[in-house]
Amino acid sequence: MALKIVKDVCTACGDCEPVCPTQSIMPFKGVYKIDASTCSECEGDGEPGVPQCMEACMEDDCIVPA
């Protein structure tokens, strides 16, 4: 499973990019996107069951399951 960033909600603040342990988050057309092929939902990294990008994001429902 992977996560995705809802482009209409993303403010392009960039808070999610540096916390991604798999470096799956990158700028894309003025906002950010998550590469689903490398996103692990932080399985084995950080607090169990809580993806780090979701913790860093200040916008509700911006980062959701893909």
Coordinates of C-alpha atoms in Angstrom, one line a residue:
M1 CA 0.0 0.0 0.0
A2 CA 1.1 3.6 -0.5
L3 CA 0.0 7.1 0.2
K4 CA -0.8 10.0 -2.1
I5 CA -1.0 13.7 -1.7
V6 CA -4.3 15.4 -2.7
K7 CA -3.1 18.2 -5.0
D8 CA -6.1 20.4 -4.3
V9 CA -5.3 20.4 -0.6
C10 CA -1.5 20.6 -0.7
T11 CA -0.1 24.0 0.0
A12 CA 3.4 23.0 -1.2
C13 CA 4.9 23.9 2.2
G14 CA 7.4 21.1 1.8
D15 CA 7.2 19.8 5.4
C16 CA 6.6 16.3 4.3
E17 CA 9.6 15.9 1.9
P18 CA 12.5 15.9 4.4
V19 CA 10.8 13.4 6.8
C20 CA 10.2 10.7 4.2
P21 CA 12.6 7.8 5.0
T22 CA 12.3 6.4 1.5
Q23 CA 12.7 9.8 -0.2
S24 CA 9.4 9.1 -2.1
I25 CA 8.1 12.7 -1.8
M26 CA 9.1 15.2 -4.5
P27 CA 7.9 18.5 -5.9
F28 CA 5.5 18.1 -8.9
K29 CA 3.7 20.9 -10.8
G30 CA 3.7 23.4 -8.0
V31 CA 2.7 20.9 -5.2
Y32 CA 4.2 17.6 -4.0
K33 CA 3.6 14.0 -5.0
I34 CA 4.4 10.6 -3.5
D35 CA 6.0 7.9 -5.6
A36 CA 3.7 4.9 -4.9
S37 CA 6.4 2.5 -6.1
T38 CA 8.8 3.4 -3.3
C39 CA 6.4 4.6 -0.5
S40 CA 6.3 2.1 2.3
E41 CA 3.9 4.1 4.6
C42 CA 7.0 4.2 6.9
E43 CA 6.6 0.5 7.7
G44 CA 9.4 -0.2 10.1
D45 CA 10.4 3.5 10.4
G46 CA 9.4 5.8 13.3
E47 CA 6.2 5.3 15.3
P48 CA 4.4 2.1 14.3
G49 CA 1.3 2.8 12.2
V50 CA 1.9 6.5 11.7
P51 CA 3.5 7.6 8.4
Q52 CA 5.9 10.4 9.1
C53 CA 4.6 12.6 6.2
M54 CA 1.1 12.5 7.7
E55 CA 2.5 13.6 11.1
A56 CA 4.4 16.5 9.4
C57 CA 1.5 17.7 7.3
M58 CA -0.5 20.6 8.7
E59 CA -3.4 20.2 6.3
D60 CA -6.2 17.8 7.1
D61 CA -6.9 15.0 4.5
C62 CA -3.9 16.1 2.4
I63 CA -2.1 12.8 2.6
V64 CA -4.4 9.8 2.1
P65 CA -4.1 6.1 1.2
A66 CA -3.6 5.7 -2.5

